[in-house]
Amino acid sequence: NHLSHNQAININDIEILDKSVLDEYVPIEYIGFLREGITPYACKKFNIEYSYRRKRIIIPQKLWSTGQIIGINARTTIKGYEQFGINKYSFTKGYNKSINLYGLWENYKSIKKKGYCCVFESEKSVLKRYSQFDGTAVALSGKFVSEEQKRILIGLGVDIIICLDNDVSIGEIYSICEKFYGIRNVYFIKDTRGVLGKKDSPADMGNDVYEELFKSKIKYTDELHKQYLKLISKEK
């Protein structure tokens, strides 16, 4: 049972969508995903589908604790979407991404077994890592950790590894590590060798590069905690 620790968000307050919401879409291996190294095997596991009508990849959001669908993220496949005023992502109306962690339902057992959880920004990072037989990733669907996401991550009882995109500043990374500091071992991945593009996720690179980055992950220590406190006192 995933819900052994106290339930801050009441499950009854979350709108559950019927599985039939996926009926209007087709389970299809989207060529763009395949080119990026997301395997059919990963797409099947995470129920990735396609909407011909809306030209969007359908990414179901499953509640981490029950696997029920609580929202859909539809990602456009239209090239140059910005010029047409089209949003890259569109979430189901009313879906609150801050109460969930994408991929945790599918990867829960693997995370518990390995003893660590890698926290990425986007769902694609979770799919890319799963395509490399790595079931330790979850996604925030953004750059910030909400109070509920923090609670869920701490409740896993495993080490936490922050793996945000390369454009996130070290100060922002520290502020996220602070949420777990003193409660769980917390590490972060930072590209110090310049192997990532400006906006790349550590998961965007081939497995060899990712393994290197993962090996050189940095532990958030008392020393870094003190550095962070200095940083914020300067900002005040």
XYZ file of N, CA and C in Angstrom:
708
model
N 0.838 -1.201 0.000
C 0.000 0.000 0.000
C 0.872 1.250 0.000
N 0.725 2.078 -1.021
C 1.549 3.274 -1.139
C 1.132 4.363 -0.152
N -0.019 4.217 0.466
C -0.563 5.327 1.236
C -0.378 5.178 2.722
N 0.716 4.504 3.116
C 0.867 4.221 4.540
C 1.115 5.496 5.347
N 1.805 6.511 4.749
C 2.045 7.713 5.561
C 0.865 8.677 5.429
N 0.748 9.523 6.456
C -0.460 10.368 6.571
C -0.792 11.108 5.272
N -2.042 11.069 4.953
C -2.522 11.568 3.662
C -2.890 13.051 3.791
N -2.014 13.937 3.289
C -2.303 15.373 3.435
C -3.357 15.817 2.430
N -3.224 15.326 1.188
C -4.219 15.668 0.173
C -5.294 14.601 0.233
N -6.528 15.005 0.351
C -7.604 14.024 0.429
C -7.914 13.485 -0.961
N -7.748 12.179 -1.121
C -7.980 11.522 -2.412
C -9.394 11.825 -2.930
N -10.342 11.945 -2.002
C -11.736 12.186 -2.423
C -11.919 13.551 -3.090
N -10.964 14.450 -2.842
C -11.066 15.781 -3.452
C -10.474 15.824 -4.855
N -9.858 14.721 -5.283
C -9.224 14.703 -6.604
C -10.188 14.118 -7.614
N -10.336 14.815 -8.722
C -11.247 14.303 -9.746
C -10.576 13.171 -10.517
N -11.194 12.005 -10.494
C -10.669 10.836 -11.212
C -11.368 10.767 -12.570
N -10.589 10.621 -13.627
C -11.189 10.503 -14.961
C -11.438 9.042 -15.288
N -12.479 8.777 -16.020
C -12.757 7.411 -16.431
C -11.714 6.975 -17.456
N -11.317 5.694 -17.379
C -10.329 5.165 -18.333
C -10.749 5.410 -19.783
N -12.059 5.509 -20.001
C -12.561 5.683 -21.369
C -12.123 7.006 -21.998
N -11.546 7.921 -21.181
C -11.063 9.180 -21.771
C -10.011 8.908 -22.842
N -9.347 7.751 -22.722
C -8.296 7.437 -23.698
C -8.853 6.820 -24.981
N -10.158 6.510 -24.980
C -10.745 5.815 -26.136
C -10.689 6.618 -27.437
N -10.719 7.955 -27.312
C -10.729 8.742 -28.552
C -9.321 8.892 -29.146
N -8.317 8.340 -28.460
C -6.941 8.454 -28.954
C -6.451 7.095 -29.440
N -5.308 7.138 -30.148
C -4.746 5.877 -30.655
C -3.401 5.615 -29.990
N -3.199 4.380 -29.522
C -1.861 4.050 -29.026
C -0.942 3.957 -30.255
N -0.042 4.887 -30.380
C 0.787 4.932 -31.578
C 2.203 5.297 -31.159
N 3.193 4.729 -31.857
C 4.571 5.134 -31.563
C 4.856 6.397 -32.366
N 4.857 7.525 -31.692
C 5.086 8.801 -32.368
C 6.541 8.879 -32.822
N 6.742 9.130 -34.116
C 8.076 9.079 -34.722
C 9.076 10.029 -34.040
N 8.566 11.211 -33.623
C 9.436 12.174 -32.936
C 10.006 11.607 -31.643
N 9.162 10.866 -30.914
C 9.616 10.233 -29.673
C 10.649 9.148 -29.970
N 10.378 8.341 -31.002
C 11.311 7.263 -31.356
C 12.683 7.842 -31.694
N 12.677 8.944 -32.449
C 13.948 9.589 -32.829
C 14.707 10.081 -31.605
N 13.959 10.442 -30.569
C 14.615 10.942 -29.357
C 15.004 9.813 -28.397
N 14.786 8.593 -28.823
C 15.212 7.469 -27.986
C 14.179 6.986 -26.987
N 12.910 7.360 -27.205
C 11.839 6.819 -26.348
C 11.279 5.582 -27.044
N 11.389 4.443 -26.397
C 11.065 3.164 -27.043
C 9.562 2.869 -27.019
N 9.089 2.056 -27.969
C 7.682 1.605 -27.949
C 7.339 0.953 -26.610
N 8.313 0.248 -26.047
C 8.155 -0.443 -24.765
C 7.810 0.563 -23.650
N 8.505 1.714 -23.661
C 8.234 2.745 -22.647
C 6.866 3.391 -22.896
N 6.554 3.646 -24.173
C 5.261 4.275 -24.504
C 4.102 3.401 -24.057
N 4.275 2.090 -24.200
C 3.219 1.159 -23.823
C 3.035 1.164 -22.300
N 4.132 1.126 -21.582
C 4.110 1.100 -20.123
C 3.392 2.332 -19.551
N 3.632 3.501 -20.185
C 3.076 4.751 -19.670
C 1.804 5.191 -20.416
N 1.280 4.258 -21.247
C 0.022 4.523 -21.987
C 0.057 5.800 -22.826
N 1.165 6.013 -23.536
C 1.273 7.189 -24.407
C 0.415 6.960 -25.653
N -0.418 7.937 -25.989
C -1.303 7.793 -27.154
C -1.187 9.033 -28.045
N -1.986 9.058 -29.109
C -1.894 10.174 -30.052
C -3.278 10.632 -30.467
N -3.433 11.946 -30.582
C -4.692 12.504 -31.065
C -4.456 13.067 -32.464
N -5.024 12.393 -33.466
C -4.893 12.867 -34.848
C -5.597 14.209 -35.011
N -6.748 14.319 -34.358
C -7.573 15.514 -34.504
C -6.835 16.754 -33.994
N -6.171 16.595 -32.834
C -5.523 17.756 -32.216
C -4.025 17.796 -32.468
N -3.534 16.808 -33.226
C -2.087 16.706 -33.485
C -1.287 16.853 -32.184
N -1.688 16.039 -31.225
C -1.001 16.086 -29.931
C -0.706 14.688 -29.403
N 0.437 14.577 -28.749
C 0.776 13.344 -28.042
C 0.055 13.394 -26.702
N -0.608 12.312 -26.358
C -1.416 12.253 -25.139
C -0.620 11.538 -24.041
N -0.354 12.278 -22.961
C 0.424 11.718 -21.846
C -0.486 11.673 -20.609
N -1.068 10.494 -20.302
C -1.949 10.397 -19.133
C -1.176 10.642 -17.830
N -1.807 11.374 -16.931
C -1.231 11.639 -15.609
C -1.922 10.711 -14.619
N -1.165 9.738 -14.111
C -1.765 8.779 -13.175
C -1.427 9.155 -11.742
N -2.434 9.119 -10.899
C -2.210 9.429 -9.489
C -1.171 8.456 -8.937
N -0.125 8.997 -8.328
C 1.028 8.178 -7.916
C 0.654 7.026 -6.991
N -0.431 7.197 -6.230
C -0.748 6.197 -5.204
C -1.745 5.131 -5.650
N -2.520 5.425 -6.727
C -3.564 4.465 -7.123
C -3.497 4.081 -8.595
N -2.780 4.880 -9.393
C -2.705 4.605 -10.831
C -3.925 5.105 -11.604
N -4.867 5.745 -10.911
C -6.051 6.264 -11.611
C -5.670 7.508 -12.424
N -6.328 7.686 -13.559
C -6.011 8.839 -14.401
C -6.683 10.076 -13.822
N -5.856 11.093 -13.529
C -6.421 12.322 -12.939
C -6.222 13.521 -13.870
N -5.640 13.274 -15.027
C -5.461 14.364 -15.980
C -4.745 13.870 -17.218
N -4.688 14.746 -18.212
C -3.990 14.401 -19.442
C -3.139 15.600 -19.832
N -1.901 15.326 -20.204
C -1.063 16.380 -20.768
C -0.977 16.100 -22.260
N -1.449 17.049 -23.067
C -1.424 16.876 -24.523
C -0.315 17.765 -25.083
N 0.694 17.117 -25.680
C 1.875 17.855 -26.162
C 1.788 17.991 -27.675
N 1.875 19.229 -28.172
C 1.693 19.437 -29.612
C 2.819 18.822 -30.444
N 2.471 18.357 -31.642
C 3.494 17.832 -32.560
C 3.644 18.779 -33.755
N 2.993 19.952 -33.671
C 3.056 20.900 -34.791
C 4.380 21.662 -34.746
N 5.104 21.605 -35.854
C 6.394 22.311 -35.916
C 6.142 23.818 -35.926
N 7.008 24.560 -35.207
C 6.859 26.013 -35.157
C 5.581 26.445 -34.476
N 5.143 25.647 -33.491
C 3.862 25.908 -32.816
C 3.780 27.323 -32.232
N 4.949 27.874 -31.801
C 4.936 29.207 -31.181
C 4.377 30.248 -32.152
N 4.777 30.140 -33.431
C 4.338 31.141 -34.413
C 2.824 31.131 -34.608
N 2.210 29.971 -34.334
C 0.753 29.874 -34.516
C 0.001 30.179 -33.215
N 0.758 30.570 -32.198
C 0.125 30.846 -30.900
C -0.407 29.593 -30.230
N 0.229 28.450 -30.546
C -0.227 27.174 -29.968
C 0.632 26.867 -28.741
N 0.004 26.417 -27.656
C 0.767 26.024 -26.473
C 1.454 24.692 -26.715
N 2.690 24.576 -26.221
C 3.421 23.311 -26.354
C 2.685 22.215 -25.575
N 2.289 22.539 -24.351
C 1.584 21.577 -23.501
C 0.200 22.101 -23.191
N -0.789 21.216 -23.126
C -2.056 21.656 -22.547
C -2.586 20.558 -21.637
N -2.702 20.908 -20.351
C -3.203 19.972 -19.340
C -4.727 20.028 -19.306
N -5.314 18.901 -18.917
C -6.764 18.868 -18.685
C -7.139 20.010 -17.752
N -8.239 20.646 -18.059
C -8.751 21.720 -17.189
C -8.893 21.190 -15.760
N -8.396 21.956 -14.826
C -8.570 21.561 -13.430
C -7.533 20.574 -12.902
N -6.632 20.074 -13.790
C -5.592 19.152 -13.290
C -4.553 19.949 -12.508
N -4.289 19.516 -11.295
C -3.326 20.205 -10.447
C -2.045 19.378 -10.393
N -1.046 19.770 -11.197
C 0.176 18.957 -11.280
C 0.990 18.978 -9.983
N 0.701 19.954 -9.110
C 1.499 20.057 -7.886
C 1.141 19.002 -6.828
N 0.077 18.219 -7.077
C -0.297 17.189 -6.077
C 0.174 15.812 -6.520
N 0.969 15.751 -7.575
C 1.320 14.443 -8.126
C 2.768 14.438 -8.601
N 3.307 13.246 -8.819
C 4.621 13.097 -9.454
C 4.454 12.138 -10.623
N 4.728 12.639 -11.812
C 4.570 11.798 -13.002
C 5.581 10.647 -12.957
N 5.076 9.444 -13.247
C 5.962 8.275 -13.328
C 6.119 7.514 -12.027
N 5.661 8.096 -10.927
C 5.863 7.400 -9.639
C 4.992 6.153 -9.544
N 3.789 6.202 -10.102
C 2.943 5.007 -10.081
C 3.640 3.845 -10.779
N 4.216 4.107 -11.960
C 4.869 3.043 -12.740
C 6.213 2.625 -12.131
N 6.928 3.586 -11.545
C 8.307 3.311 -11.111
C 8.453 3.078 -9.603
N 7.338 3.073 -8.896
C 7.383 2.997 -7.426
C 8.234 1.823 -6.918
N 7.942 0.620 -7.424
C 8.646 -0.578 -6.921
C 10.138 -0.500 -7.194
N 10.460 -0.043 -8.389
C 11.860 0.053 -8.799
C 12.619 1.078 -7.939
N 11.968 2.203 -7.631
C 12.579 3.240 -6.793
C 12.843 2.692 -5.390
N 11.852 1.976 -4.846
C 12.015 1.404 -3.504
C 13.142 0.366 -3.489
N 13.210 -0.408 -4.562
C 14.220 -1.471 -4.652
C 15.631 -0.881 -4.761
N 15.769 0.159 -5.595
C 17.092 0.770 -5.808
C 17.494 1.684 -4.652
N 16.500 2.197 -3.941
C 16.814 3.061 -2.801
C 17.072 4.518 -3.153
N 16.710 4.917 -4.373
C 16.824 6.341 -4.719
C 15.792 6.713 -5.784
N 15.509 8.009 -5.844
C 14.526 8.530 -6.792
C 15.140 9.737 -7.503
N 15.148 9.706 -8.841
C 15.695 10.814 -9.638
C 14.563 11.728 -10.068
N 14.656 12.994 -9.696
C 13.565 13.945 -9.911
C 13.886 14.861 -11.095
N 13.135 14.682 -12.185
C 13.334 15.474 -13.402
C 12.214 16.503 -13.536
N 12.360 17.365 -14.558
C 11.305 18.353 -14.821
C 10.181 17.755 -15.659
N 10.559 17.074 -16.754
C 9.524 16.717 -17.735
C 9.249 15.222 -17.821
N 8.047 14.935 -18.292
C 7.634 13.539 -18.475
C 8.552 12.815 -19.464
N 9.014 13.578 -20.481
C 9.874 12.967 -21.493
C 11.143 12.386 -20.866
N 11.664 13.044 -19.842
C 12.869 12.532 -19.163
C 12.590 11.183 -18.513
N 11.396 11.060 -17.926
C 11.000 9.789 -17.303
C 10.924 8.690 -18.370
N 10.328 9.035 -19.521
C 10.187 8.067 -20.621
C 11.541 7.686 -21.202
N 12.438 8.664 -21.308
C 13.775 8.391 -21.852
C 14.567 7.469 -20.925
N 14.468 7.718 -19.632
C 15.194 6.850 -18.688
C 14.574 5.453 -18.668
N 13.256 5.371 -18.750
C 12.613 4.053 -18.760
C 13.009 3.281 -20.015
N 13.222 4.011 -21.104
C 13.652 3.381 -22.358
C 15.051 2.787 -22.230
N 15.803 3.260 -21.230
C 17.142 2.703 -20.944
C 17.069 1.720 -19.770
N 15.866 1.196 -19.512
C 15.637 0.236 -18.420
C 15.984 0.816 -17.052
N 15.774 2.131 -16.906
C 16.006 2.796 -15.628
C 14.655 3.252 -15.083
N 14.166 2.554 -14.085
C 12.855 2.859 -13.504
C 12.947 3.656 -12.221
N 13.873 4.633 -12.170
C 14.034 5.404 -10.922
C 13.608 6.866 -11.074
N 13.027 7.221 -12.235
C 12.749 8.635 -12.503
C 11.296 9.020 -12.246
N 11.122 10.253 -11.770
C 9.789 10.866 -11.690
C 9.924 12.287 -12.240
N 8.788 12.915 -12.589
C 8.840 14.286 -13.102
C 7.919 15.196 -12.322
N 8.396 16.426 -12.128
C 7.630 17.453 -11.412
C 6.608 18.126 -12.323
N 6.789 17.983 -13.648
C 6.025 18.766 -14.630
C 6.279 20.257 -14.391
N 7.543 20.599 -14.210
C 7.952 21.986 -13.975
C 9.272 22.034 -13.229
N 9.641 23.224 -12.768
C 10.942 23.406 -12.108
C 10.826 23.494 -10.588
N 9.599 23.470 -10.066
C 9.434 23.713 -8.636
C 8.864 22.486 -7.935
N 9.244 22.329 -6.674
C 8.723 21.229 -5.860
C 7.668 21.802 -4.924
N 6.422 21.336 -5.080
C 5.347 21.824 -4.205
C 5.452 21.135 -2.844
N 4.698 21.636 -1.891
C 4.696 21.032 -0.551
C 4.229 19.567 -0.604
N 3.237 19.310 -1.443
C 2.717 17.940 -1.548
C 3.741 17.018 -2.220
N 4.407 17.521 -3.264
C 5.446 16.714 -3.923
C 6.595 16.429 -2.955
N 6.923 17.418 -2.157
C 7.965 17.243 -1.135
C 7.554 16.124 -0.164
N 6.308 16.194 0.279
C 5.790 15.200 1.232
C 5.827 13.788 0.640
N 5.429 13.685 -0.650
C 5.421 12.372 -1.313
C 6.851 11.837 -1.405
N 7.785 12.687 -1.819
C 9.182 12.256 -1.989
C 9.801 11.833 -0.659
N 9.556 12.612 0.388
C 10.101 12.250 1.707
C 9.500 10.920 2.166
N 8.201 10.747 1.897
C 7.500 9.520 2.300
C 8.023 8.253 1.639
N 8.757 8.400 0.539
C 9.308 7.209 -0.133
C 10.414 6.559 0.694
N 11.046 7.350 1.544
C 12.103 6.814 2.395
C 13.359 6.410 1.630
N 13.646 7.107 0.525
C 14.830 6.783 -0.283
C 15.663 8.060 -0.484
N 16.880 7.886 -1.010
C 17.700 9.048 -1.367
C 17.029 9.801 -2.517
N 17.203 11.112 -2.526
C 16.575 11.941 -3.552
C 17.658 12.596 -4.395
N 17.531 12.454 -5.709
C 18.525 13.024 -6.623
C 17.826 14.019 -7.543
N 18.205 15.271 -7.429
C 17.586 16.347 -8.206
C 18.292 16.436 -9.564
N 17.518 16.274 -10.659
C 18.107 16.221 -12.013
C 17.411 17.227 -12.928
N 17.536 18.504 -12.605
C 16.806 19.498 -13.384
C 17.536 19.867 -14.675
N 16.842 20.598 -15.548
C 17.435 20.994 -16.825
C 18.650 21.890 -16.585
N 19.496 21.963 -17.598
C 20.778 22.644 -17.477
C 20.660 24.149 -17.255
N 19.500 24.744 -17.579
C 19.362 26.200 -17.422
C 18.925 26.621 -16.010
N 18.791 25.649 -15.111
C 18.396 25.977 -13.735
C 19.651 26.369 -12.948
N 19.586 27.515 -12.279
C 20.782 28.021 -11.591
C 21.091 27.183 -10.355
N 22.354 27.274 -9.921
C 22.779 26.509 -8.750
C 21.995 26.968 -7.506
N 21.674 28.261 -7.442
C 20.879 28.776 -6.314
C 19.511 28.121 -6.238
N 18.881 27.955 -7.426
C 17.562 27.311 -7.475
C 17.669 25.836 -7.069
N 18.755 25.190 -7.494
C 18.959 23.778 -7.136
C 19.127 23.651 -5.616
N 19.942 24.534 -5.040
C 20.145 24.518 -3.585
C 18.819 24.693 -2.863
N 17.989 25.615 -3.365
C 16.734 25.891 -2.641
C 15.819 24.663 -2.665
N 15.913 23.852 -3.734
C 15.127 22.610 -3.779
C 15.745 21.569 -2.831
N 17.072 21.472 -2.845
C 17.749 20.519 -1.942
C 17.424 20.822 -0.483
N 17.275 22.112 -0.169
C 16.948 22.537 1.197
C 15.666 21.875 1.716
N 14.730 21.613 0.810
C 13.449 21.019 1.211
C 13.646 19.627 1.838
N 14.749 18.969 1.456
C 14.976 17.589 1.919
C 16.161 17.479 2.875
N 16.917 18.559 2.949
C 18.143 18.579 3.757
C 17.834 18.248 5.218
N 18.601 17.324 5.764
C 18.409 16.941 7.161
C 17.308 15.908 7.367
N 16.562 15.599 6.294
C 15.475 14.601 6.404
C 15.841 13.356 5.597
N 16.338 13.588 4.375
C 16.775 12.497 3.493
C 18.125 12.859 2.906
N 18.903 11.842 2.482
C 20.105 12.146 1.696
C 19.638 12.778 0.405
N 20.182 13.936 0.075
C 19.779 14.578 -1.177
C 21.027 14.913 -2.002
N 20.943 14.605 -3.280
C 22.039 14.849 -4.227
C 21.496 15.666 -5.387
N 22.395 16.225 -6.178
C 21.936 16.853 -7.419
C 22.932 16.582 -8.535
N 22.400 16.584 -9.756
C 23.251 16.420 -10.936
C 23.448 17.798 -11.536
N 24.729 18.193 -11.708
C 25.015 19.473 -12.378
C 26.102 19.208 -13.410
N 25.866 19.660 -14.617
C 26.818 19.441 -15.712
C 27.996 20.406 -15.567
N 29.081 19.908 -14.987
C 30.257 20.772 -14.783
C 31.231 20.653 -15.961
N 30.983 19.664 -16.846
C 31.932 19.434 -17.948
C 31.443 19.993 -19.285
N 30.254 20.597 -19.281
C 29.748 21.207 -20.506
C 29.300 20.213 -21.570
N 28.725 19.070 -21.119
C 28.247 18.073 -22.100
C 26.786 18.300 -22.504
N 26.069 19.094 -21.716
C 24.655 19.329 -22.023
C 24.470 20.661 -22.749
N 23.462 20.706 -23.616
C 23.053 21.978 -24.214
C 22.408 22.845 -23.153
N 22.207 24.115 -23.470
C 21.736 25.079 -22.478
C 20.453 24.640 -21.773
N 19.497 24.096 -22.545
C 18.212 23.743 -21.927
C 18.017 22.241 -21.780
N 19.083 21.465 -21.986
C 18.956 19.999 -21.938
C 18.678 19.491 -20.529
N 17.966 18.378 -20.487
C 17.818 17.599 -19.258
C 18.948 16.578 -19.261
N 19.431 16.152 -18.085
C 20.457 15.092 -18.062
C 19.995 13.836 -18.816
N 18.668 13.639 -18.910
C 18.144 12.440 -19.590
C 18.166 12.577 -21.111
N 18.464 13.793 -21.624
C 18.456 13.998 -23.077
C 19.671 13.381 -23.762
N 20.692 13.101 -22.985
C 21.915 12.561 -23.566
C 21.833 11.035 -23.626
N 22.718 10.445 -24.388
C 22.782 8.976 -24.436
C 23.063 8.430 -23.050
N 22.886 7.147 -22.914
C 23.028 6.516 -21.599
C 24.421 6.692 -21.003
N 25.458 6.643 -21.850
C 26.837 6.757 -21.342
C 27.053 8.101 -20.660
N 26.585 9.171 -21.333
C 26.743 10.515 -20.772
C 25.929 10.633 -19.481
N 24.710 10.087 -19.521
C 23.868 10.149 -18.321
C 24.548 9.440 -17.156
N 25.090 8.239 -17.424
C 25.752 7.465 -16.359
C 26.921 8.263 -15.761
N 27.664 8.960 -16.630
C 28.779 9.807 -16.166
C 28.269 10.909 -15.244
N 27.223 11.604 -15.709
C 26.638 12.686 -14.910
C 26.126 12.147 -13.576
N 25.499 10.968 -13.662
C 24.925 10.356 -12.462
C 26.037 10.003 -11.464
N 27.134 9.458 -12.002
C 28.265 9.070 -11.138
C 28.856 10.279 -10.427
N 28.875 11.428 -11.125
C 29.490 12.612 -10.519
C 28.460 13.501 -9.811
N 27.323 12.894 -9.422
C 26.300 13.671 -8.690
C 26.908 14.219 -7.392
N 26.382 15.327 -6.951
C 26.967 16.032 -5.806
C 26.021 15.915 -4.610
N 26.573 15.535 -3.483
C 25.741 15.419 -2.286
C 25.530 16.808 -1.671
N 24.307 17.070 -1.272
C 24.001 18.348 -0.624
C 24.379 18.232 0.851
N 25.524 18.827 1.197
C 26.122 18.640 2.524
C 25.867 19.847 3.425
N 26.322 19.736 4.677
C 26.247 20.864 5.625
C 26.956 22.079 5.038
N 28.083 21.787 4.382
C 28.881 22.836 3.744
C 28.042 23.637 2.725
N 27.338 22.893 1.852
C 26.516 23.545 0.818
C 25.317 24.256 1.453
N 24.794 23.666 2.518
C 23.691 24.276 3.255
C 24.127 25.658 3.773
N 25.358 25.720 4.323
C 25.885 26.999 4.828
C 26.061 27.994 3.688
N 26.558 27.490 2.552
C 26.722 28.345 1.366
C 25.369 28.938 0.958
N 24.350 28.097 1.001
C 22.995 28.533 0.611
C 22.502 29.641 1.548
N 22.711 29.448 2.858
C 22.267 30.451 3.833
C 22.960 31.787 3.566
N 24.259 31.713 3.205
C 25.005 32.948 2.862
C 24.382 33.593 1.625
N 24.091 32.756 0.636
C 23.505 33.238 -0.618
C 22.230 34.029 -0.346
N 21.342 33.441 0.484
C 20.051 34.118 0.673
C 20.166 35.335 1.575
N 21.146 35.320 2.505
C 21.283 36.513 3.348
C 21.817 37.689 2.512
N 22.617 37.381 1.479
C 23.092 38.423 0.546
C 21.922 39.002 -0.241
N 20.998 38.113 -0.624
C 19.872 38.548 -1.474
C 18.895 39.429 -0.721
N 18.884 39.275 0.633
C 17.877 40.017 1.412
C 18.210 41.515 1.465
